[in-house]
PDB file of C-alpha atoms in Angstrom:
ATOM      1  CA  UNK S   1     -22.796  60.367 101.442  1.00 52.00           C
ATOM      2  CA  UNK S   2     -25.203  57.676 100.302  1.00 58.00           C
ATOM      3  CA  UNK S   3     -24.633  59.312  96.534  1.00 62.00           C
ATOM      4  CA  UNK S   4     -20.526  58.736  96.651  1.00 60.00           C
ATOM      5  CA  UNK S   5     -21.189  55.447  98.051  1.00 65.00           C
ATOM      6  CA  UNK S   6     -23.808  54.598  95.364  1.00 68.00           C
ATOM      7  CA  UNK S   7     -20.444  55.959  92.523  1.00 66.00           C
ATOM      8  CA  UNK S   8     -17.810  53.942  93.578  1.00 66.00           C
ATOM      9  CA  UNK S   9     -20.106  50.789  93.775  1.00 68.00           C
ATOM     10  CA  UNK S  10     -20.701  51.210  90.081  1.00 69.00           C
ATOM     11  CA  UNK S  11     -17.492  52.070  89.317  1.00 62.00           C
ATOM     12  CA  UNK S  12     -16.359  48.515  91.135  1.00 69.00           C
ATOM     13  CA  UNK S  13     -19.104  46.491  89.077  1.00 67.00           C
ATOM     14  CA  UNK S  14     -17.688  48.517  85.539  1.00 68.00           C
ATOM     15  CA  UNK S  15     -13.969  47.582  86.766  1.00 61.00           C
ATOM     16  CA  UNK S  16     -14.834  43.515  87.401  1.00 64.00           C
ATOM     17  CA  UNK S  17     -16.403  43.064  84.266  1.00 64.00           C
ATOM     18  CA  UNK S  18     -14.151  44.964  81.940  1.00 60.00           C
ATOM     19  CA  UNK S  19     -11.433  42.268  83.500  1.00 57.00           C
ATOM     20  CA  UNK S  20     -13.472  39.689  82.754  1.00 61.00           C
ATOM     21  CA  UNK S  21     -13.666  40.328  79.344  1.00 62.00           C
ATOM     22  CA  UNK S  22     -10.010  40.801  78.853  1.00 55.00           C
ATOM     23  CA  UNK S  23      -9.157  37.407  80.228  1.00 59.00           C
ATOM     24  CA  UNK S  24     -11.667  35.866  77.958  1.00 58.00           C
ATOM     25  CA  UNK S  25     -10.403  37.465  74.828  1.00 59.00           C
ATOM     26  CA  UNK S  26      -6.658  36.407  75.949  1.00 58.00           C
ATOM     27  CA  UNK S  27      -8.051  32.859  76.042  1.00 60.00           C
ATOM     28  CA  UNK S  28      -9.682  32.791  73.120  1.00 57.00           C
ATOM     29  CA  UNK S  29      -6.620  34.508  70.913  1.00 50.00           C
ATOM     30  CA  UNK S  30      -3.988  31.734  72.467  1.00 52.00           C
ATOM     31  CA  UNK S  31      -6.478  29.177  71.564  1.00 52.00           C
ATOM     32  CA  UNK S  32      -7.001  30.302  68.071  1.00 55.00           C
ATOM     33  CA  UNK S  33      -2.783  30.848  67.745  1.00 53.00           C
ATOM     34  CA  UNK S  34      -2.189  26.894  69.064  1.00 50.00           C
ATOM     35  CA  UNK S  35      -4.997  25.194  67.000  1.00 51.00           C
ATOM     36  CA  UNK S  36      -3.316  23.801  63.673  1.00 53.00           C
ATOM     37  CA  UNK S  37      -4.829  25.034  60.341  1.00 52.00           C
ATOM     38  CA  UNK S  38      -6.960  22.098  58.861  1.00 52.00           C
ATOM     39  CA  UNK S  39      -4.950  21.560  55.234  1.00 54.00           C
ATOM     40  CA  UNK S  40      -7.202  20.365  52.085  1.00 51.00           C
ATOM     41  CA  UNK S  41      -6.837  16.645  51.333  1.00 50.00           C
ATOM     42  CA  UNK S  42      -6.508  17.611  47.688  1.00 51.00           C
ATOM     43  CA  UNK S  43      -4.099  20.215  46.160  1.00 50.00           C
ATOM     44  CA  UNK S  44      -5.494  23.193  44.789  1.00 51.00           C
ATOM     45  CA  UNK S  45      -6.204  24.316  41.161  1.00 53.00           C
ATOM     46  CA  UNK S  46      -3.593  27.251  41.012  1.00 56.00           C
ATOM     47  CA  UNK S  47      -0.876  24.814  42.160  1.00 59.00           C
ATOM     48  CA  UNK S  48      -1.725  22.264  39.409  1.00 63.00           C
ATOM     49  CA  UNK S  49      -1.630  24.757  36.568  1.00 64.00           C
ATOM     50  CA  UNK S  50       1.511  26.070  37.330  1.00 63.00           C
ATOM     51  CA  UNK S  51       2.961  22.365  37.652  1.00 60.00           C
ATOM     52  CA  UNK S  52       1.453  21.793  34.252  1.00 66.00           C
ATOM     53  CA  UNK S  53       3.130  24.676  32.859  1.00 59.00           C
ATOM     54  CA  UNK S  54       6.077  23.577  33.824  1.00 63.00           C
ATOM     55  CA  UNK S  55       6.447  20.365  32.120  1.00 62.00           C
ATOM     56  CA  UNK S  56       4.928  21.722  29.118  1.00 61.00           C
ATOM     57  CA  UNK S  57       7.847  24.117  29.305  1.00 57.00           C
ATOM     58  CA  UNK S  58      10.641  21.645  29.731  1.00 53.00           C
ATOM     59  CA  UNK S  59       8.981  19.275  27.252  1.00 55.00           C
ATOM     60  CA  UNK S  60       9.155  22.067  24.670  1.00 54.00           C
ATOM     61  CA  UNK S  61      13.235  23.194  24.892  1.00 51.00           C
ATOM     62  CA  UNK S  62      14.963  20.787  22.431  1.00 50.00           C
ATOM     63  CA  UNK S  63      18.973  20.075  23.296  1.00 46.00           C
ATOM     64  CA  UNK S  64      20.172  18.816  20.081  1.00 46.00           C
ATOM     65  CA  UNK S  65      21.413  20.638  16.833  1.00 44.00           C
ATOM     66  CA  UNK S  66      19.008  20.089  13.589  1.00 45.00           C
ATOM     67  CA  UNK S  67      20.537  17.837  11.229  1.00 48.00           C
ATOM     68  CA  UNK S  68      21.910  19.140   7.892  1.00 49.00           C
ATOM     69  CA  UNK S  69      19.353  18.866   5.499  1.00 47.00           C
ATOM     70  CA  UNK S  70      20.619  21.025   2.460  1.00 44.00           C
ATOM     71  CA  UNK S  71      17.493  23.365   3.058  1.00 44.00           C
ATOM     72  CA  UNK S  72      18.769  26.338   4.451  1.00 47.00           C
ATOM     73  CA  UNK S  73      17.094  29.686   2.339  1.00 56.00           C
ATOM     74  CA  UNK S  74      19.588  31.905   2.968  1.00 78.00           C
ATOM     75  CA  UNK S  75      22.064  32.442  -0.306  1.00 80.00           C
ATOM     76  CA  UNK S  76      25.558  32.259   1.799  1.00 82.00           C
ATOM     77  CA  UNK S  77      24.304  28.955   3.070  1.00 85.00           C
ATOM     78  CA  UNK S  78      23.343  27.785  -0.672  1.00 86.00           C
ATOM     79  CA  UNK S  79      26.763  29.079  -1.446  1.00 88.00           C
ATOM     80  CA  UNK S  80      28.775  26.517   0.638  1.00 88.00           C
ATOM     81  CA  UNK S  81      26.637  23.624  -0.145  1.00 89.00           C
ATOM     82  CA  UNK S  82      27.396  24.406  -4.123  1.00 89.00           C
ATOM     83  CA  UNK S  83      31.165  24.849  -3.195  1.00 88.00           C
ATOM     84  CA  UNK S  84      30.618  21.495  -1.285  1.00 87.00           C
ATOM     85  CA  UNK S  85      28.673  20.045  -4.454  1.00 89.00           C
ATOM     86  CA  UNK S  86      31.418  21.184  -7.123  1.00 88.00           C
ATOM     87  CA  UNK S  87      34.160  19.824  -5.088  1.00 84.00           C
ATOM     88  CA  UNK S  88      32.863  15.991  -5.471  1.00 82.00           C
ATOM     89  CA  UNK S  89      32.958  16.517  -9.065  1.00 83.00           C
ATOM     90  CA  UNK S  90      35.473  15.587 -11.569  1.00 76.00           C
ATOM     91  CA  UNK S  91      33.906  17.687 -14.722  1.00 84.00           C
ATOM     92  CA  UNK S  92      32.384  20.619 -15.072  1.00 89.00           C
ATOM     93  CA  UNK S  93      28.885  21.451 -14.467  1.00 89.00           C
ATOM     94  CA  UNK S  94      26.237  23.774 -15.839  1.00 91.00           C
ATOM     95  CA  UNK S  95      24.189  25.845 -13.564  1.00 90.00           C
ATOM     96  CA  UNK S  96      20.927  24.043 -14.042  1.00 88.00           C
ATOM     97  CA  UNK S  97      22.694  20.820 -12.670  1.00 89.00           C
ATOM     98  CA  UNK S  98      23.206  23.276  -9.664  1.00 89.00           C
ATOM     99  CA  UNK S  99      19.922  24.506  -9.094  1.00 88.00           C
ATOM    100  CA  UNK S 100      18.666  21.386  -9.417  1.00 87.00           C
ATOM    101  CA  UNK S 101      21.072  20.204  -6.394  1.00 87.00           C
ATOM    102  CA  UNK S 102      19.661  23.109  -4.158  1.00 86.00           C
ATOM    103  CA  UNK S 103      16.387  22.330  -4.440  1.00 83.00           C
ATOM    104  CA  UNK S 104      15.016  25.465  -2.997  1.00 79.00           C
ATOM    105  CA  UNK S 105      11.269  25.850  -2.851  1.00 71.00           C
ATOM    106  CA  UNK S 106       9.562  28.638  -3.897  1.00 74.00           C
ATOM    107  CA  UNK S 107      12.428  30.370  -4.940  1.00 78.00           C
ATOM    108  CA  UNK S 108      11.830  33.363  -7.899  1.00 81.00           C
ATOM    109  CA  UNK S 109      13.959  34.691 -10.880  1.00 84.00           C
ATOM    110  CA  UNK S 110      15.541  37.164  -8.427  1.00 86.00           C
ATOM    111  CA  UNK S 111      16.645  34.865  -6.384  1.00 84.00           C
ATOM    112  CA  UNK S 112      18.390  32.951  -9.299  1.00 85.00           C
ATOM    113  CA  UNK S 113      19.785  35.951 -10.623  1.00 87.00           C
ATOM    114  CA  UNK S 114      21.360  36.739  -7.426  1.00 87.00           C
ATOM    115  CA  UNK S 115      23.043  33.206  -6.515  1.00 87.00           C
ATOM    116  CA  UNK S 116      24.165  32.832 -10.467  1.00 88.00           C
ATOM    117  CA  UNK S 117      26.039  36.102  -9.746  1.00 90.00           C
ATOM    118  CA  UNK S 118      27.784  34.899  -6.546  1.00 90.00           C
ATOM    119  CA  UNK S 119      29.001  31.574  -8.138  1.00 89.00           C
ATOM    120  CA  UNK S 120      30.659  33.713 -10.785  1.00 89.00           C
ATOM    121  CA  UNK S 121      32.396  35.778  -8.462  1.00 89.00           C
ATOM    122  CA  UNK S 122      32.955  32.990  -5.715  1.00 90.00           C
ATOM    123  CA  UNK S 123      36.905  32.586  -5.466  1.00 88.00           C
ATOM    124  CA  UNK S 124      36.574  28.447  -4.948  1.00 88.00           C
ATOM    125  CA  UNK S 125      35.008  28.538  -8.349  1.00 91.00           C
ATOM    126  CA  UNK S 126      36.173  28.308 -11.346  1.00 88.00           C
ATOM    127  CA  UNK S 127      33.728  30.341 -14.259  1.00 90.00           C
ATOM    128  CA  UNK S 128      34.070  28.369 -17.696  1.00 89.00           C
ATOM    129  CA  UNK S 129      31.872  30.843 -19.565  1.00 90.00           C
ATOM    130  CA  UNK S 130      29.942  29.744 -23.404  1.00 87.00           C
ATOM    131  CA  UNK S 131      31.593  28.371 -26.171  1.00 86.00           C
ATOM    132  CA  UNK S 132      30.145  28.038 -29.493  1.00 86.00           C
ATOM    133  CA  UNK S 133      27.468  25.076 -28.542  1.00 86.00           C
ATOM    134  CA  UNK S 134      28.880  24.349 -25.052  1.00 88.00           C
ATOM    135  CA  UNK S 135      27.257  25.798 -22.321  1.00 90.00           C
ATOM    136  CA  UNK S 136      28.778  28.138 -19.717  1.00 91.00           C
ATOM    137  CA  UNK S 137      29.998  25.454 -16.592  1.00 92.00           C
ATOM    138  CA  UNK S 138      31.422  25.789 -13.089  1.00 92.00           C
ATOM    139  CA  UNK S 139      34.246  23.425 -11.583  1.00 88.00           C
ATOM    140  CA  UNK S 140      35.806  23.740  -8.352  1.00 89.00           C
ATOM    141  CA  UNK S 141      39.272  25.624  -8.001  1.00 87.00           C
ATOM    142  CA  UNK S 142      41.563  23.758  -6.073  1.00 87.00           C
ATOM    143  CA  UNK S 143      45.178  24.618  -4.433  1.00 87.00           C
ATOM    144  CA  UNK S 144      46.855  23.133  -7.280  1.00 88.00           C
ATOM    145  CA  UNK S 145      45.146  22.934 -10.745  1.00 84.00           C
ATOM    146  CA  UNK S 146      45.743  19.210 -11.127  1.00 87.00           C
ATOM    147  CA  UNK S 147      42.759  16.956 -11.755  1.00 86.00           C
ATOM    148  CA  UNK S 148      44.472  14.080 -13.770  1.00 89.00           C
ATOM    149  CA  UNK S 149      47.739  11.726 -13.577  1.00 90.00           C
ATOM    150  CA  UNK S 150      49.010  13.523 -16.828  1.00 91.00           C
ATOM    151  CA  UNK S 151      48.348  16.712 -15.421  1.00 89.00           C
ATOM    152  CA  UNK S 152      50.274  15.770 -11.880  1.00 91.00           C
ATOM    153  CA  UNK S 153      53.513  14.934 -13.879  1.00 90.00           C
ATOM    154  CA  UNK S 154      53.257  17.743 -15.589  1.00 89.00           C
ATOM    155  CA  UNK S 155      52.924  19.940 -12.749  1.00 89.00           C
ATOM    156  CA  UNK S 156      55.622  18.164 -10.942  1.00 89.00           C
ATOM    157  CA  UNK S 157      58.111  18.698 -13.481  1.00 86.00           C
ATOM    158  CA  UNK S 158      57.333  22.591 -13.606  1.00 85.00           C
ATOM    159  CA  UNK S 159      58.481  23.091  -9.784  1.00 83.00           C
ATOM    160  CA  UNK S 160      61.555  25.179  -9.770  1.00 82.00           C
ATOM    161  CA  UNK S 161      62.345  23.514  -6.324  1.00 80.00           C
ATOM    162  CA  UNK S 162      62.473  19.809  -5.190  1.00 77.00           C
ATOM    163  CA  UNK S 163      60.154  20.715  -2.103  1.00 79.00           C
ATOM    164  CA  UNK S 164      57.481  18.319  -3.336  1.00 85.00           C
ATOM    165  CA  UNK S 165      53.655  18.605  -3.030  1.00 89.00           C
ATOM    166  CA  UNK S 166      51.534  17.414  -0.248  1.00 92.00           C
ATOM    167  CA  UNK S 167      48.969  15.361  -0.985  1.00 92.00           C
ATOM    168  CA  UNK S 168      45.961  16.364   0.994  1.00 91.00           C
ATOM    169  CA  UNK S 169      46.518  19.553  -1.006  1.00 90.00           C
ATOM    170  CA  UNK S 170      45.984  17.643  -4.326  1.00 90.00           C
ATOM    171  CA  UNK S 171      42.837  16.024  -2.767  1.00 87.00           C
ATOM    172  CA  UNK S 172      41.590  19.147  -2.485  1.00 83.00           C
ATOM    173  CA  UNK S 173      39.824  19.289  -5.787  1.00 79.00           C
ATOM    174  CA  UNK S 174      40.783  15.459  -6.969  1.00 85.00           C
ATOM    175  CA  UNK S 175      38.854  13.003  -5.468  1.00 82.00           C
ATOM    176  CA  UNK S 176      40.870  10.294  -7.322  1.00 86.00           C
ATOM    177  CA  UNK S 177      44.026  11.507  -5.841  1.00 89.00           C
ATOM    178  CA  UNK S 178      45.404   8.318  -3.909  1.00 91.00           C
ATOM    179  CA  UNK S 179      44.535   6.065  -6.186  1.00 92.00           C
ATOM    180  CA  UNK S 180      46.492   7.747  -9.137  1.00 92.00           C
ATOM    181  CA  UNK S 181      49.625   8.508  -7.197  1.00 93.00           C
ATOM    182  CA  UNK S 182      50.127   4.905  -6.048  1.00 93.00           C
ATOM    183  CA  UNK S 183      49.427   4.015  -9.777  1.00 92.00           C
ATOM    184  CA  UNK S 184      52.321   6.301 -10.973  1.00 92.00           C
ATOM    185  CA  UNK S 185      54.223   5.051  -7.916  1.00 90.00           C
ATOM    186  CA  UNK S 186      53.940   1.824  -9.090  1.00 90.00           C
ATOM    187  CA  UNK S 187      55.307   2.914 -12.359  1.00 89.00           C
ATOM    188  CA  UNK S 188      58.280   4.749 -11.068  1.00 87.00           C
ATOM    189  CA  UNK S 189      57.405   7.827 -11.844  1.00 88.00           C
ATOM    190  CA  UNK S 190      56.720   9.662  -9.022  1.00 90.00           C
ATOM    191  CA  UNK S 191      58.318   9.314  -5.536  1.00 90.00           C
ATOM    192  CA  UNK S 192      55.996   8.967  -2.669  1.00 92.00           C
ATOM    193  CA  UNK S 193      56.400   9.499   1.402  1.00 92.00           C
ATOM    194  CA  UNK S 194      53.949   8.070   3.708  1.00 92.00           C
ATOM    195  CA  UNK S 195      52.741   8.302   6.941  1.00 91.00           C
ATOM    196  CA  UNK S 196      53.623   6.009   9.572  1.00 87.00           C
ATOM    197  CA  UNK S 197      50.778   5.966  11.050  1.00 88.00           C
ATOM    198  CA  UNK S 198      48.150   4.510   8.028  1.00 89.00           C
ATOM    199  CA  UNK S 199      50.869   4.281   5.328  1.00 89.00           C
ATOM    200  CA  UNK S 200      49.052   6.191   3.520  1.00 91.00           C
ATOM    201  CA  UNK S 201      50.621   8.874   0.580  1.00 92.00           C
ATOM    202  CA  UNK S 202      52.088  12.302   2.765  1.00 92.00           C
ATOM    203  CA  UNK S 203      53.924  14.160  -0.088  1.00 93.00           C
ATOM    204  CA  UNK S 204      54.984  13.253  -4.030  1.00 93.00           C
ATOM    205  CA  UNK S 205      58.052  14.200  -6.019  1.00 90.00           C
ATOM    206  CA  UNK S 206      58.605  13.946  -9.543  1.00 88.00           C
ATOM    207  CA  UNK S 207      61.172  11.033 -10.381  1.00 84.00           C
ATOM    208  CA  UNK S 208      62.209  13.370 -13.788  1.00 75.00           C
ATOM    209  CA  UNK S 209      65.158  15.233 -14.139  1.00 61.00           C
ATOM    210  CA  UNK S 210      65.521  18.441 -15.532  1.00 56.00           C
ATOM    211  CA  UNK S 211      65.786  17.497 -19.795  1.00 55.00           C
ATOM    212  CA  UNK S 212      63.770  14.343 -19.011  1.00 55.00           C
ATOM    213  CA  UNK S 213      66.415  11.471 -17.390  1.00 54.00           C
ATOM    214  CA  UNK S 214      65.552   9.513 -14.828  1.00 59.00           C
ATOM    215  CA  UNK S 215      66.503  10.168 -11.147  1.00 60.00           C
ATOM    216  CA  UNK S 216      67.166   6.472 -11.145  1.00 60.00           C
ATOM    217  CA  UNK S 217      69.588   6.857 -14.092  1.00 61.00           C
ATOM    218  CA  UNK S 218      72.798   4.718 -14.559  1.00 72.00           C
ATOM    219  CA  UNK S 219      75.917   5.712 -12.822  1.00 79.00           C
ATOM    220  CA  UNK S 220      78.567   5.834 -14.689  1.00 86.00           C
ATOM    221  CA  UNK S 221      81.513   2.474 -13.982  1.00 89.00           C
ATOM    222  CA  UNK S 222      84.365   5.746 -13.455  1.00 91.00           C
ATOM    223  CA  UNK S 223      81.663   6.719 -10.298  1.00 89.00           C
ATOM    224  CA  UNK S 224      81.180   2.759  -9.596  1.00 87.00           C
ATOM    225  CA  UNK S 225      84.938   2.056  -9.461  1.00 90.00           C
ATOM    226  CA  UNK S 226      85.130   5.014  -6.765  1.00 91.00           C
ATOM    227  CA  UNK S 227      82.786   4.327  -4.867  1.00 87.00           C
ATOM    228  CA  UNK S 228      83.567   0.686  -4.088  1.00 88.00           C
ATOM    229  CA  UNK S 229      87.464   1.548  -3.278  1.00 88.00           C
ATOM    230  CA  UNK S 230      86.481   3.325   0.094  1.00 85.00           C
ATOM    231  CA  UNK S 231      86.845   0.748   2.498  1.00 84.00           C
ATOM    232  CA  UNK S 232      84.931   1.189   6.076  1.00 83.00           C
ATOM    233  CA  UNK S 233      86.285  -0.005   9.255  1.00 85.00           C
ATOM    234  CA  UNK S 234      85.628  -4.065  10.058  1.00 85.00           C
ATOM    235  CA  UNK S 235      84.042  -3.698  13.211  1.00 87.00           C
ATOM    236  CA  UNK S 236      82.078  -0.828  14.942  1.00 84.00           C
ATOM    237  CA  UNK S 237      84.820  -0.059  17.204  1.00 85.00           C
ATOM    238  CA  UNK S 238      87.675   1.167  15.181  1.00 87.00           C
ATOM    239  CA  UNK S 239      84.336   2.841  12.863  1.00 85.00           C
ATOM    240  CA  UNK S 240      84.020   4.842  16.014  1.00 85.00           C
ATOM    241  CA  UNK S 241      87.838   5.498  16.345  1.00 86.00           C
ATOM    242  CA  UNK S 242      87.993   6.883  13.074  1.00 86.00           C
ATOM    243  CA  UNK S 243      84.886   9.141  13.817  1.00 85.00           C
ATOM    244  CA  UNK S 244      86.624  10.461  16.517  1.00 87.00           C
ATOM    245  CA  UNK S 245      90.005  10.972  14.607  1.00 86.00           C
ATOM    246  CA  UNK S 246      88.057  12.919  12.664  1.00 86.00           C
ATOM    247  CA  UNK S 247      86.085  15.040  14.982  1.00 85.00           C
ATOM    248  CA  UNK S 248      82.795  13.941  14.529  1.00 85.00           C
ATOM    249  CA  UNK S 249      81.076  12.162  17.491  1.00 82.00           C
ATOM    250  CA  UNK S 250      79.448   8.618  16.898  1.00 76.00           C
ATOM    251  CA  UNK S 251      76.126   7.909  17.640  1.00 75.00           C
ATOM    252  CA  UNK S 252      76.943   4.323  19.299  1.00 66.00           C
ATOM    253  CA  UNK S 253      79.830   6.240  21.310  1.00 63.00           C
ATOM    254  CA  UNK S 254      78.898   5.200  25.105  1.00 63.00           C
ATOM    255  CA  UNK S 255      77.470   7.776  27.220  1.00 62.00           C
ATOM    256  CA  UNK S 256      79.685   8.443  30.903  1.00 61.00           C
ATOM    257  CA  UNK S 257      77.071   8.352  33.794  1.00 60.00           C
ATOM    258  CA  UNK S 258      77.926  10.988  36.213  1.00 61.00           C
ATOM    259  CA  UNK S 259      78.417   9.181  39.566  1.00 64.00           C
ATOM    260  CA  UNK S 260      76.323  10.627  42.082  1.00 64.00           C
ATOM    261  CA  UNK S 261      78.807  11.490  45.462  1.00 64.00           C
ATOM    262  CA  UNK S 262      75.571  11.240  47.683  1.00 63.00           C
ATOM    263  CA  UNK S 263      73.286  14.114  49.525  1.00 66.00           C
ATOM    264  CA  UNK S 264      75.375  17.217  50.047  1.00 66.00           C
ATOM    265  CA  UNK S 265      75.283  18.230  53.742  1.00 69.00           C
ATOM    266  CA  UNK S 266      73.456  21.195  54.000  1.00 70.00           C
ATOM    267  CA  UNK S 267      76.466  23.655  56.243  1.00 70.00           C
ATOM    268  CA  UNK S 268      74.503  24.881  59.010  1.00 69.00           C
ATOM    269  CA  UNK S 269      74.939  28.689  59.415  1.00 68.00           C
ATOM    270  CA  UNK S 270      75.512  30.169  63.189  1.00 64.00           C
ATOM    271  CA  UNK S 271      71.980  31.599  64.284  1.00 64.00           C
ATOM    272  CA  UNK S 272      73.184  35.604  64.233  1.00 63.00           C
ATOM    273  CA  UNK S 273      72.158  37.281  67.473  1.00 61.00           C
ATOM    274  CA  UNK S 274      69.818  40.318  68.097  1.00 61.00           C
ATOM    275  CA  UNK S 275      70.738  43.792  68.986  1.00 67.00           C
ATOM    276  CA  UNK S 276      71.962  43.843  72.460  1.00 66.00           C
ATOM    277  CA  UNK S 277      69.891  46.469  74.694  1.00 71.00           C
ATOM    278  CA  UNK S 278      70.723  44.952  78.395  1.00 72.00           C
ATOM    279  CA  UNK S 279      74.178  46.370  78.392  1.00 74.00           C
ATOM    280  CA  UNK S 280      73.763  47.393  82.042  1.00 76.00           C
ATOM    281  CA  UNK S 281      73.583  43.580  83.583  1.00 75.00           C
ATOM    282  CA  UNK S 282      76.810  43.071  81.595  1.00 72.00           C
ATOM    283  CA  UNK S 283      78.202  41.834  85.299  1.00 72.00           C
ATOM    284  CA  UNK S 284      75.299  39.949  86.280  1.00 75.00           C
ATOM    285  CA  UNK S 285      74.275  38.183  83.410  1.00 75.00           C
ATOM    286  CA  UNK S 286      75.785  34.998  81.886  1.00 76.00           C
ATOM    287  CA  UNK S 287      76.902  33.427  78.273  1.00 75.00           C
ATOM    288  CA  UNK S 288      75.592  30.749  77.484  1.00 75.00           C
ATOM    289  CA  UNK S 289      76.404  31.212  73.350  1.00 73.00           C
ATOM    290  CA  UNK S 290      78.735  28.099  73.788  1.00 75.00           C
ATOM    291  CA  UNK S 291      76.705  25.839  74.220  1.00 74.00           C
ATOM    292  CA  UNK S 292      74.657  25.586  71.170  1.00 67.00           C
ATOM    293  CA  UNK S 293      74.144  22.990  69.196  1.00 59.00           C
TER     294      UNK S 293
END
């Protein structure tokens, strides 16, 4: 009896303190949850670095285009800038005054082997090859092979039509374009349109005939006398009488303004009625349909 008694005694003393020690550790847990993590006054290396790496970044991505310098290596780019070159030029040149232009550093024989050969074949240039002591040259082939105020008449008089050539197409390979056609204008031997906008030359016509007479020529006094017996109409009125007599309508003829006769009323249509399905309170119900609005 006394050994039972001496059991559950110890069992009791095992039970209290394994309590105890569960409270404590539930204390100290929500005590270590609800105490605020002490932060470093200073931010830390890692953090830095990667901020540093960052501007370097964006401090190294450059937005704007490179400027054209004339230095590209590659031969289609040299191509265009010797198309570019020839078209500023009024005379031939030879293909040292090319090269020259270019400019390209370290460049080998093959390499000038290889862009001679494309300037010969290019189809905006024109290949003048060697003459007895003249060189071979290059020139710049333009829409219309005119380079020269002689050689603009010329051309003008060989059109078979009178559709007239436009003048940014004779720029195209004549700088001195403008300044030659208002020269020959001035002359009377070309006839010029302009733009409104600048004034400047649009299109040019030769002011020959076919055989060489003037467009300007002298009429002959049989034409003269003809002309000045027609007789128009003293005032604009009967001029527009006689249009109409005629069947042509004048541009000064007064327009009729349609008279408006106001908003159109808008008919309002009878609201049409549903499918009927109370047919049995035919005697009880009543119609109202009447007395709509």
């Amino acid at each position: 009896m006394s050994s039972l008694q001496a059991s559950m005694n110890a069992f009791r003393g095992e039970l209290s303190s394994s309590a105890s020690r569960v409270s404590n550790q539930r204390r100290t847990v929500a005590a270590q949850s609800v105490a605020p993590t002490p932060r470093s006054s200073t931010p830390s290396a890692g953090h830095n670095d990667l901020k540093r790496k960052r501007q370097e970044s964006s401090q190294s991505i450059v937005y704007s285009q490179p400027a054209d310098t004339d230095t590209g290596k590659s031969l289609m780019t040299q191509t265009f800038y010797v198309v570019d070159y020839l078209k500023g030029k009024d005379k031939p040149v030879t293909f040292d005054d090319i090269w020259r232009h270019l400019s390209i550093q370290g460049a080998d024989a093959q390499t000038y082997r290889h862009m001679l050969h494309i300037i010969k074949e290019h189809a905006k240039v024109e290949y003048i090859p060697k003459s007895g002591s003249l060189p071979e040259t290059f020139r710049f082939r333009p829409i219309h092979d005119v380079r020269s105020s002689d050689e603009l008449l010329r051309y003008l008089r060989r059109q078979p039509t009178a559709q007239g050539i436009s003048v940014k197409e004779l720029k195209d390979g004549w700088p001195g374009a403008v300044k030659a056609i208002e020269q020959l204008e001035e002359e009377g031997k070309i006839l010029v349109t302009r733009n409104r906008k600048d004034d400047s030359p649009r299109m040019v016509w030769s002011n020959d005939l076919p055989g060489g007479a003037k467009i300007n020529t002298k009429i002959d006094t049989d034409f003269q006398a003809m002309w000045q017996k027609i007789r128009l109409p003293p005032s604009e009125i009967e001029l527009r009488k006689e249009l109409e007599k005629a069947g042509l309508v004048p541009t000064s003829r007064i327009k009729e303004v349609m008279k408006s006769t106001g908003k159109k009323e808008r008919k309002k249509t009878a609201r049409r009625g549903g499918r009927t399905t109370n047919t049995h309170m035919a005697g009880v119900l009543r119609d109202y349909s009447d007395r709509r609005k």
